[in-house]
């Protein structure tokens, strides 16, 4: 049943549509959902229950991108004002598969594929191809290997998981032989040039009610409880307003280029994919050296759902509601009970996670120009 959007003050609800969530993710989503309710003057209803008759409008906080027009209609999602995240008509649109063009005209592709998008973002991404068959993956890989090493990137994986560096055709064939043909045909596979000495930037925009924030920043790595290098948080510079307001700030040239590339990618997506809308749009941009020592910069992928930087995004919106115009907001993921949170940190989760061990997730916000 579609929610009643006419009567009552409205309710923010968490919508878990991304499969099983870790304990720390669920805790953070509940905290951020409550904050999103306060920002908009709405009630917070916790986890969405389709059996309940909610009064007034519903504002959804999905754990994953909402896929399919039918699903969106069922939830009453008509525009970006209805959720913190995004809606796409086809599954592949929520993945990094859209970043690169096909190997050739007429290559296999799913319904809804946009050649126009790939053409528009060609100058904002790295060299690479998206393929939907093992045969085309082999041909695309050999073309890229002629220029240097490449990286095979499964589109359903996140955080760099499942990726493989390939330096010769024999290794390419071994990696492609292990692929699931059905998954490859439905979601695709990305093959992309390998960069060294990489810096990764985060650029994005969020809109909640009458508040609009645009930001740029960098990601940090840390060691988890097993000593593995993992995502450790993001440091963002956030401005109240659009990309123009962000670009009006004094940005280093690599950061400025990353913002311009993300802006191009963002505009092309909104224009190229009918039925796509999102209130939270985040882009990862890599800058590094290619096999010939040339500096390359390009968008790697998009995130149109609540993510690791969202606590910083929402903290910035809270600061803007209080009158600030430019802030620095940082998320931190600290592993181990001995870790101490920085002064002024807002703790979103602290405790023993069954999968990751002892973990603290927090956010710190300061006005731009302050230490």
mmCIF file of C-alpha atoms in Angstrom:
data_model
loop_
_atom_site.group_PDB
_atom_site.id
_atom_site.type_symbol
_atom_site.label_atom_id
_atom_site.label_comp_id
_atom_site.label_asym_id
_atom_site.label_seq_id
_atom_site.Cartn_x
_atom_site.Cartn_y
_atom_site.Cartn_z
ATOM 1 C CA UNK A 1 0.000 0.000 0.000
ATOM 2 C CA UNK A 2 1.355 3.419 -0.950
ATOM 3 C CA UNK A 3 1.876 5.695 2.073
ATOM 4 C CA UNK A 4 -0.652 8.444 2.828
ATOM 5 C CA UNK A 5 1.198 11.645 1.962
ATOM 6 C CA UNK A 6 -1.618 14.087 2.793
ATOM 7 C CA UNK A 7 -2.303 14.032 6.542
ATOM 8 C CA UNK A 8 -0.046 14.357 9.557
ATOM 9 C CA UNK A 9 3.404 15.861 10.158
ATOM 10 C CA UNK A 10 5.335 13.118 8.384
ATOM 11 C CA UNK A 11 7.739 10.397 9.469
ATOM 12 C CA UNK A 12 11.308 9.437 8.641
ATOM 13 C CA UNK A 13 11.813 5.677 8.369
ATOM 14 C CA UNK A 14 14.806 3.415 7.783
ATOM 15 C CA UNK A 15 14.331 1.086 4.817
ATOM 16 C CA UNK A 16 16.726 -1.875 4.834
ATOM 17 C CA UNK A 17 16.914 -2.965 1.195
ATOM 18 C CA UNK A 18 20.584 -3.931 0.885
ATOM 19 C CA UNK A 19 20.511 -7.369 2.429
ATOM 20 C CA UNK A 20 21.913 -8.137 5.859
ATOM 21 C CA UNK A 21 23.465 -5.158 7.609
ATOM 22 C CA UNK A 22 26.264 -5.242 10.151
ATOM 23 C CA UNK A 23 25.420 -4.157 13.705
ATOM 24 C CA UNK A 24 27.447 -0.941 13.418
ATOM 25 C CA UNK A 25 25.787 -0.007 10.106
ATOM 26 C CA UNK A 26 22.298 -0.449 11.501
ATOM 27 C CA UNK A 27 23.149 1.608 14.595
ATOM 28 C CA UNK A 28 24.549 4.453 12.491
ATOM 29 C CA UNK A 29 21.580 4.422 10.114
ATOM 30 C CA UNK A 30 19.158 4.677 13.039
ATOM 31 C CA UNK A 31 21.115 7.595 14.493
ATOM 32 C CA UNK A 32 21.279 9.412 11.156
ATOM 33 C CA UNK A 33 17.596 8.747 10.484
ATOM 34 C CA UNK A 34 16.722 10.472 13.753
ATOM 35 C CA UNK A 35 18.921 13.446 12.799
ATOM 36 C CA UNK A 36 17.288 13.679 9.375
ATOM 37 C CA UNK A 37 13.900 13.789 11.100
ATOM 38 C CA UNK A 38 15.003 16.638 13.372
ATOM 39 C CA UNK A 39 16.384 18.600 10.405
ATOM 40 C CA UNK A 40 13.014 18.464 8.670
ATOM 41 C CA UNK A 41 10.709 18.804 11.655
ATOM 42 C CA UNK A 42 9.393 15.262 11.188
ATOM 43 C CA UNK A 43 8.837 12.318 13.508
ATOM 44 C CA UNK A 44 11.268 9.389 13.499
ATOM 45 C CA UNK A 45 9.627 6.011 13.073
ATOM 46 C CA UNK A 46 12.606 3.650 13.163
ATOM 47 C CA UNK A 47 12.561 0.717 10.767
ATOM 48 C CA UNK A 48 9.880 0.880 8.075
ATOM 49 C CA UNK A 49 6.972 -1.516 8.587
ATOM 50 C CA UNK A 50 4.787 -1.862 5.463
ATOM 51 C CA UNK A 51 1.939 -3.193 7.624
ATOM 52 C CA UNK A 52 1.623 0.102 9.510
ATOM 53 C CA UNK A 53 -0.594 2.993 8.420
ATOM 54 C CA UNK A 54 1.707 5.984 8.764
ATOM 55 C CA UNK A 55 0.059 9.401 9.040
ATOM 56 C CA UNK A 56 1.250 12.031 6.593
ATOM 57 C CA UNK A 57 4.223 11.778 4.296
ATOM 58 C CA UNK A 58 7.002 9.244 4.606
ATOM 59 C CA UNK A 59 10.648 10.163 4.118
ATOM 60 C CA UNK A 60 12.770 7.070 3.479
ATOM 61 C CA UNK A 61 16.377 6.400 4.400
ATOM 62 C CA UNK A 62 17.198 3.274 2.337
ATOM 63 C CA UNK A 63 20.352 1.314 3.075
ATOM 64 C CA UNK A 64 20.842 0.783 -0.662
ATOM 65 C CA UNK A 65 19.834 2.505 -3.869
ATOM 66 C CA UNK A 66 16.158 1.810 -4.617
ATOM 67 C CA UNK A 67 15.997 -0.169 -7.853
ATOM 68 C CA UNK A 68 13.016 -0.209 -10.178
ATOM 69 C CA UNK A 69 10.158 2.172 -10.897
ATOM 70 C CA UNK A 70 7.661 -0.303 -9.438
ATOM 71 C CA UNK A 71 9.491 -0.400 -6.111
ATOM 72 C CA UNK A 72 9.674 3.384 -6.045
ATOM 73 C CA UNK A 73 5.944 3.742 -6.738
ATOM 74 C CA UNK A 74 5.108 1.171 -4.067
ATOM 75 C CA UNK A 75 6.971 3.267 -1.495
ATOM 76 C CA UNK A 76 5.567 6.547 -2.792
ATOM 77 C CA UNK A 77 8.961 7.821 -3.963
ATOM 78 C CA UNK A 78 8.356 10.421 -6.647
ATOM 79 C CA UNK A 79 11.323 12.765 -6.336
ATOM 80 C CA UNK A 80 14.571 13.375 -4.479
ATOM 81 C CA UNK A 81 12.561 15.155 -1.766
ATOM 82 C CA UNK A 82 11.144 11.800 -0.642
ATOM 83 C CA UNK A 83 14.325 10.052 0.475
ATOM 84 C CA UNK A 84 17.954 10.274 1.545
ATOM 85 C CA UNK A 85 19.523 8.335 -1.312
ATOM 86 C CA UNK A 86 18.500 7.578 -4.856
ATOM 87 C CA UNK A 87 16.232 5.665 -7.237
ATOM 88 C CA UNK A 88 17.364 4.004 -10.481
ATOM 89 C CA UNK A 89 15.210 2.095 -12.999
ATOM 90 C CA UNK A 90 17.752 -0.683 -13.703
ATOM 91 C CA UNK A 91 20.135 -2.570 -11.359
ATOM 92 C CA UNK A 92 23.336 -1.803 -13.287
ATOM 93 C CA UNK A 93 22.722 1.948 -12.929
ATOM 94 C CA UNK A 94 23.487 1.731 -9.215
ATOM 95 C CA UNK A 95 26.982 0.354 -9.879
ATOM 96 C CA UNK A 96 30.291 1.495 -11.332
ATOM 97 C CA UNK A 97 29.275 -0.193 -14.614
ATOM 98 C CA UNK A 98 27.944 3.115 -15.947
ATOM 99 C CA UNK A 99 31.349 4.829 -15.637
ATOM 100 C CA UNK A 100 32.834 3.475 -18.872
ATOM 101 C CA UNK A 101 31.589 2.968 -22.394
ATOM 102 C CA UNK A 102 31.223 -0.300 -24.287
ATOM 103 C CA UNK A 103 34.027 -1.839 -26.310
ATOM 104 C CA UNK A 104 32.268 -1.195 -29.611
ATOM 105 C CA UNK A 105 28.948 -0.124 -31.087
ATOM 106 C CA UNK A 106 26.465 -2.974 -30.855
ATOM 107 C CA UNK A 107 28.215 -4.669 -27.926
ATOM 108 C CA UNK A 108 26.023 -6.549 -25.471
ATOM 109 C CA UNK A 109 24.350 -4.249 -22.919
ATOM 110 C CA UNK A 110 21.255 -4.367 -20.678
ATOM 111 C CA UNK A 111 18.022 -2.405 -21.262
ATOM 112 C CA UNK A 112 18.459 1.234 -20.324
ATOM 113 C CA UNK A 113 22.149 1.432 -21.230
ATOM 114 C CA UNK A 114 23.104 4.987 -22.218
ATOM 115 C CA UNK A 115 25.784 5.513 -24.848
ATOM 116 C CA UNK A 116 25.142 9.229 -24.438
ATOM 117 C CA UNK A 117 26.254 9.135 -20.801
ATOM 118 C CA UNK A 118 29.525 7.355 -21.617
ATOM 119 C CA UNK A 119 30.263 9.906 -24.322
ATOM 120 C CA UNK A 120 29.548 12.861 -22.041
ATOM 121 C CA UNK A 121 31.807 11.661 -19.203
ATOM 122 C CA UNK A 122 34.718 10.466 -21.374
ATOM 123 C CA UNK A 123 36.953 13.356 -20.236
ATOM 124 C CA UNK A 124 35.999 12.890 -16.565
ATOM 125 C CA UNK A 125 36.924 9.205 -16.149
ATOM 126 C CA UNK A 126 39.999 7.002 -16.539
ATOM 127 C CA UNK A 127 40.643 4.796 -19.574
ATOM 128 C CA UNK A 128 38.457 1.731 -19.384
ATOM 129 C CA UNK A 129 35.535 -0.323 -20.651
ATOM 130 C CA UNK A 130 32.377 -1.878 -19.270
ATOM 131 C CA UNK A 131 31.556 -5.309 -20.683
ATOM 132 C CA UNK A 132 28.661 -7.732 -20.331
ATOM 133 C CA UNK A 133 30.198 -10.920 -21.742
ATOM 134 C CA UNK A 134 33.407 -12.887 -21.205
ATOM 135 C CA UNK A 135 34.344 -12.585 -24.887
ATOM 136 C CA UNK A 136 34.117 -8.795 -24.832
ATOM 137 C CA UNK A 137 35.984 -8.704 -21.515
ATOM 138 C CA UNK A 138 38.890 -10.518 -23.143
ATOM 139 C CA UNK A 139 38.987 -8.153 -26.113
ATOM 140 C CA UNK A 140 38.696 -5.054 -23.905
ATOM 141 C CA UNK A 141 41.415 -6.321 -21.580
ATOM 142 C CA UNK A 142 43.863 -6.912 -24.406
ATOM 143 C CA UNK A 143 43.239 -3.444 -25.776
ATOM 144 C CA UNK A 144 43.990 -1.894 -22.368
ATOM 145 C CA UNK A 145 47.051 -4.109 -21.789
ATOM 146 C CA UNK A 146 48.595 -2.629 -24.923
ATOM 147 C CA UNK A 147 48.891 0.619 -22.905
ATOM 148 C CA UNK A 148 49.880 -0.902 -19.547
ATOM 149 C CA UNK A 149 48.522 -2.860 -16.559
ATOM 150 C CA UNK A 150 44.808 -2.876 -15.859
ATOM 151 C CA UNK A 151 42.475 -3.519 -12.967
ATOM 152 C CA UNK A 152 39.477 -5.884 -13.135
ATOM 153 C CA UNK A 153 36.651 -4.465 -11.024
ATOM 154 C CA UNK A 154 33.516 -6.489 -10.206
ATOM 155 C CA UNK A 155 30.705 -3.940 -10.113
ATOM 156 C CA UNK A 156 28.821 -5.424 -7.140
ATOM 157 C CA UNK A 157 31.838 -5.256 -4.822
ATOM 158 C CA UNK A 158 32.636 -2.193 -2.721
ATOM 159 C CA UNK A 159 35.707 -0.757 -1.058
ATOM 160 C CA UNK A 160 38.059 -2.274 -3.619
ATOM 161 C CA UNK A 161 37.088 -5.844 -2.676
ATOM 162 C CA UNK A 162 37.329 -8.494 -5.378
ATOM 163 C CA UNK A 163 39.521 -6.411 -7.667
ATOM 164 C CA UNK A 164 42.542 -7.872 -9.451
ATOM 165 C CA UNK A 165 45.604 -6.311 -11.008
ATOM 166 C CA UNK A 166 46.375 -7.775 -14.448
ATOM 167 C CA UNK A 167 49.708 -7.268 -16.211
ATOM 168 C CA UNK A 168 49.625 -9.823 -19.037
ATOM 169 C CA UNK A 169 47.125 -11.691 -21.256
ATOM 170 C CA UNK A 170 47.620 -15.019 -19.477
ATOM 171 C CA UNK A 171 46.578 -13.522 -16.132
ATOM 172 C CA UNK A 172 43.669 -11.799 -17.850
ATOM 173 C CA UNK A 173 42.414 -15.132 -19.183
ATOM 174 C CA UNK A 174 42.747 -16.772 -15.737
ATOM 175 C CA UNK A 175 40.725 -14.037 -14.050
ATOM 176 C CA UNK A 176 38.013 -13.968 -16.694
ATOM 177 C CA UNK A 177 37.595 -17.746 -16.610
ATOM 178 C CA UNK A 178 36.480 -17.505 -12.981
ATOM 179 C CA UNK A 179 33.650 -15.047 -13.658
ATOM 180 C CA UNK A 180 29.976 -15.933 -13.215
ATOM 181 C CA UNK A 181 28.491 -15.568 -16.689
ATOM 182 C CA UNK A 182 24.959 -14.819 -15.453
ATOM 183 C CA UNK A 183 26.147 -12.073 -13.091
ATOM 184 C CA UNK A 184 28.402 -10.687 -15.828
ATOM 185 C CA UNK A 185 25.503 -10.478 -18.291
ATOM 186 C CA UNK A 186 23.178 -8.785 -15.817
ATOM 187 C CA UNK A 187 25.471 -6.332 -14.024
ATOM 188 C CA UNK A 188 28.618 -6.088 -16.132
ATOM 189 C CA UNK A 189 32.323 -5.871 -15.373
ATOM 190 C CA UNK A 190 34.690 -2.897 -15.433
ATOM 191 C CA UNK A 191 38.223 -3.086 -16.827
ATOM 192 C CA UNK A 192 40.211 0.074 -16.115
ATOM 193 C CA UNK A 193 43.767 1.354 -16.395
ATOM 194 C CA UNK A 194 45.928 0.816 -13.298
ATOM 195 C CA UNK A 195 47.255 3.890 -11.505
ATOM 196 C CA UNK A 196 50.108 4.147 -9.020
ATOM 197 C CA UNK A 197 50.632 6.607 -6.146
ATOM 198 C CA UNK A 198 46.888 7.126 -5.986
ATOM 199 C CA UNK A 199 45.034 9.776 -4.016
ATOM 200 C CA UNK A 200 41.256 9.319 -3.713
ATOM 201 C CA UNK A 201 38.922 12.291 -3.441
ATOM 202 C CA UNK A 202 35.280 12.374 -2.416
ATOM 203 C CA UNK A 203 32.975 14.908 -4.041
ATOM 204 C CA UNK A 204 29.253 15.076 -3.538
ATOM 205 C CA UNK A 205 26.020 16.866 -2.907
ATOM 206 C CA UNK A 206 23.116 16.271 -0.539
ATOM 207 C CA UNK A 207 19.751 17.986 -0.264
ATOM 208 C CA UNK A 208 17.412 17.544 2.690
ATOM 209 C CA UNK A 209 14.338 19.751 2.748
ATOM 210 C CA UNK A 210 15.470 23.324 2.124
ATOM 211 C CA UNK A 211 19.115 22.545 2.932
ATOM 212 C CA UNK A 212 21.655 21.975 0.167
ATOM 213 C CA UNK A 213 25.288 21.024 0.796
ATOM 214 C CA UNK A 214 28.121 20.401 -1.689
ATOM 215 C CA UNK A 215 31.519 19.108 -0.646
ATOM 216 C CA UNK A 216 34.938 17.829 -1.542
ATOM 217 C CA UNK A 217 37.459 15.941 0.531
ATOM 218 C CA UNK A 218 39.694 12.944 0.913
ATOM 219 C CA UNK A 219 39.403 9.452 2.324
ATOM 220 C CA UNK A 220 41.674 8.008 5.023
ATOM 221 C CA UNK A 221 42.889 4.466 5.567
ATOM 222 C CA UNK A 222 43.420 2.794 8.927
ATOM 223 C CA UNK A 223 44.214 -0.652 10.344
ATOM 224 C CA UNK A 224 41.314 -2.812 11.498
ATOM 225 C CA UNK A 225 41.385 -5.282 14.383
ATOM 226 C CA UNK A 226 43.078 -7.881 12.158
ATOM 227 C CA UNK A 227 45.789 -5.476 11.035
ATOM 228 C CA UNK A 228 44.308 -5.075 7.544
ATOM 229 C CA UNK A 229 44.254 -1.675 5.832
ATOM 230 C CA UNK A 230 40.633 -0.504 5.507
ATOM 231 C CA UNK A 231 38.555 2.660 5.129
ATOM 232 C CA UNK A 232 39.137 4.899 8.139
ATOM 233 C CA UNK A 233 36.895 7.856 7.389
ATOM 234 C CA UNK A 234 36.556 10.975 5.269
ATOM 235 C CA UNK A 235 37.625 14.595 5.725
ATOM 236 C CA UNK A 236 35.233 16.934 3.942
ATOM 237 C CA UNK A 237 35.072 20.644 3.171
ATOM 238 C CA UNK A 238 31.343 21.401 2.915
ATOM 239 C CA UNK A 239 29.639 24.544 1.663
ATOM 240 C CA UNK A 240 26.002 25.571 1.895
ATOM 241 C CA UNK A 241 24.938 25.753 -1.740
ATOM 242 C CA UNK A 242 25.722 24.274 -5.139
ATOM 243 C CA UNK A 243 28.916 23.393 -7.000
ATOM 244 C CA UNK A 244 29.429 27.057 -7.870
ATOM 245 C CA UNK A 245 29.748 27.933 -4.176
ATOM 246 C CA UNK A 246 32.241 25.119 -3.661
ATOM 247 C CA UNK A 247 34.365 26.123 -6.655
ATOM 248 C CA UNK A 248 34.384 29.725 -5.398
ATOM 249 C CA UNK A 249 36.546 28.593 -2.460
ATOM 250 C CA UNK A 250 40.356 28.478 -2.627
ATOM 251 C CA UNK A 251 40.883 24.848 -3.688
ATOM 252 C CA UNK A 252 44.126 23.155 -4.675
ATOM 253 C CA UNK A 253 44.249 22.392 -8.393
ATOM 254 C CA UNK A 254 43.929 18.571 -8.028
ATOM 255 C CA UNK A 255 40.880 19.055 -5.798
ATOM 256 C CA UNK A 256 39.376 21.625 -8.160
ATOM 257 C CA UNK A 257 39.763 19.206 -11.090
ATOM 258 C CA UNK A 258 38.139 16.421 -9.054
ATOM 259 C CA UNK A 259 35.170 18.676 -8.276
ATOM 260 C CA UNK A 260 34.799 19.647 -11.939
ATOM 261 C CA UNK A 261 34.947 16.013 -13.052
ATOM 262 C CA UNK A 262 32.384 14.939 -10.457
ATOM 263 C CA UNK A 263 30.120 17.818 -11.439
ATOM 264 C CA UNK A 264 30.232 16.759 -15.092
ATOM 265 C CA UNK A 265 29.536 13.114 -14.166
ATOM 266 C CA UNK A 266 26.664 14.144 -11.889
ATOM 267 C CA UNK A 267 24.990 16.350 -14.488
ATOM 268 C CA UNK A 268 25.361 13.688 -17.184
ATOM 269 C CA UNK A 269 23.745 11.034 -14.965
ATOM 270 C CA UNK A 270 20.770 13.229 -14.096
ATOM 271 C CA UNK A 271 20.299 14.015 -17.795
ATOM 272 C CA UNK A 272 20.970 10.583 -19.300
ATOM 273 C CA UNK A 273 19.075 8.064 -17.155
ATOM 274 C CA UNK A 274 15.313 8.541 -17.356
ATOM 275 C CA UNK A 275 13.671 7.818 -14.019
ATOM 276 C CA UNK A 276 16.837 8.435 -11.974
ATOM 277 C CA UNK A 277 16.715 10.868 -9.064
ATOM 278 C CA UNK A 278 18.753 11.183 -5.882
ATOM 279 C CA UNK A 279 19.117 13.528 -2.937
ATOM 280 C CA UNK A 280 22.476 12.040 -1.925
ATOM 281 C CA UNK A 281 25.053 11.833 -4.717
ATOM 282 C CA UNK A 282 28.657 10.981 -3.906
ATOM 283 C CA UNK A 283 31.556 10.354 -6.296
ATOM 284 C CA UNK A 284 35.018 8.840 -5.798
ATOM 285 C CA UNK A 285 37.759 10.361 -7.941
ATOM 286 C CA UNK A 286 41.230 8.830 -8.276
ATOM 287 C CA UNK A 287 44.382 10.777 -9.126
ATOM 288 C CA UNK A 288 47.655 8.998 -9.808
ATOM 289 C CA UNK A 289 50.297 8.025 -12.345
ATOM 290 C CA UNK A 290 49.664 5.768 -15.326
ATOM 291 C CA UNK A 291 52.162 3.235 -16.720
ATOM 292 C CA UNK A 292 53.979 5.981 -18.611
ATOM 293 C CA UNK A 293 54.301 8.266 -15.599
ATOM 294 C CA UNK A 294 51.590 10.668 -16.713
ATOM 295 C CA UNK A 295 49.200 12.142 -14.139
ATOM 296 C CA UNK A 296 45.654 10.905 -14.605
ATOM 297 C CA UNK A 297 42.458 11.891 -12.777
ATOM 298 C CA UNK A 298 38.972 10.482 -13.168
ATOM 299 C CA UNK A 299 35.733 9.479 -11.478
ATOM 300 C CA UNK A 300 35.806 5.841 -10.380
ATOM 301 C CA UNK A 301 32.230 5.333 -9.289
ATOM 302 C CA UNK A 302 29.132 6.867 -7.785
ATOM 303 C CA UNK A 303 27.143 6.253 -4.607
ATOM 304 C CA UNK A 304 23.483 7.182 -4.624
ATOM 305 C CA UNK A 305 22.707 5.815 -1.163
ATOM 306 C CA UNK A 306 23.613 6.481 2.454
ATOM 307 C CA UNK A 307 27.359 5.873 2.815
ATOM 308 C CA UNK A 308 30.476 6.177 4.912
ATOM 309 C CA UNK A 309 30.614 9.968 4.557
ATOM 310 C CA UNK A 310 26.915 10.515 5.312
ATOM 311 C CA UNK A 311 27.412 11.244 9.004
ATOM 312 C CA UNK A 312 29.693 14.136 7.966
ATOM 313 C CA UNK A 313 27.172 15.279 5.349
ATOM 314 C CA UNK A 314 24.334 15.364 7.880
ATOM 315 C CA UNK A 315 26.508 17.023 10.542
ATOM 316 C CA UNK A 316 27.273 19.773 8.006
ATOM 317 C CA UNK A 317 23.549 20.229 7.313
ATOM 318 C CA UNK A 318 22.974 20.593 11.068
ATOM 319 C CA UNK A 319 25.656 23.290 11.160
ATOM 320 C CA UNK A 320 24.031 25.076 8.218
ATOM 321 C CA UNK A 321 20.659 24.976 9.985
ATOM 322 C CA UNK A 322 22.401 26.739 12.890
ATOM 323 C CA UNK A 323 23.704 29.481 10.584
ATOM 324 C CA UNK A 324 27.131 28.303 9.366
ATOM 325 C CA UNK A 325 28.005 28.600 5.671
ATOM 326 C CA UNK A 326 31.231 26.578 5.293
ATOM 327 C CA UNK A 327 32.370 23.776 7.605
ATOM 328 C CA UNK A 328 34.878 20.983 7.840
ATOM 329 C CA UNK A 329 33.315 17.650 8.766
ATOM 330 C CA UNK A 330 35.226 14.425 9.377
ATOM 331 C CA UNK A 331 34.076 10.870 9.920
ATOM 332 C CA UNK A 332 36.320 8.523 11.880
ATOM 333 C CA UNK A 333 36.339 4.735 12.126
ATOM 334 C CA UNK A 334 38.527 3.677 15.060
ATOM 335 C CA UNK A 335 39.313 0.027 15.722
ATOM 336 C CA UNK A 336 40.066 -1.308 19.199
ATOM 337 C CA UNK A 337 38.818 -0.357 22.686
ATOM 338 C CA UNK A 338 41.945 1.692 23.413
ATOM 339 C CA UNK A 339 41.134 4.266 20.737
ATOM 340 C CA UNK A 340 40.216 7.733 22.034
ATOM 341 C CA UNK A 341 37.777 9.960 20.174
ATOM 342 C CA UNK A 342 38.920 13.514 19.395
ATOM 343 C CA UNK A 343 37.538 16.480 21.393
ATOM 344 C CA UNK A 344 34.048 17.484 20.324
ATOM 345 C CA UNK A 345 33.345 14.229 18.502
ATOM 346 C CA UNK A 346 29.794 12.948 18.233
ATOM 347 C CA UNK A 347 29.878 9.173 18.731
ATOM 348 C CA UNK A 348 27.503 7.241 16.477
ATOM 349 C CA UNK A 349 28.581 3.742 17.493
ATOM 350 C CA UNK A 350 30.998 2.370 20.058
ATOM 351 C CA UNK A 351 31.119 -1.267 20.977
ATOM 352 C CA UNK A 352 31.804 -4.824 19.920
ATOM 353 C CA UNK A 353 30.667 -5.570 16.400
ATOM 354 C CA UNK A 354 30.251 -9.334 15.766
ATOM 355 C CA UNK A 355 32.030 -9.102 12.412
ATOM 356 C CA UNK A 356 34.657 -6.374 12.885
ATOM 357 C CA UNK A 357 35.419 -6.480 16.598
ATOM 358 C CA UNK A 358 35.558 -3.380 18.790
ATOM 359 C CA UNK A 359 34.768 -0.320 16.711
ATOM 360 C CA UNK A 360 34.048 3.365 17.250
ATOM 361 C CA UNK A 361 32.354 5.465 14.566
ATOM 362 C CA UNK A 362 32.147 9.203 15.156
ATOM 363 C CA UNK A 363 31.978 12.571 13.420
ATOM 364 C CA UNK A 364 33.649 15.920 14.130
ATOM 365 C CA UNK A 365 32.509 19.268 12.734
ATOM 366 C CA UNK A 366 34.312 22.632 12.860
ATOM 367 C CA UNK A 367 33.747 25.913 11.060
ATOM 368 C CA UNK A 368 36.029 26.406 8.070
ATOM 369 C CA UNK A 369 39.189 28.241 9.091
ATOM 370 C CA UNK A 370 39.112 26.958 12.674
ATOM 371 C CA UNK A 371 41.516 24.253 13.896
#
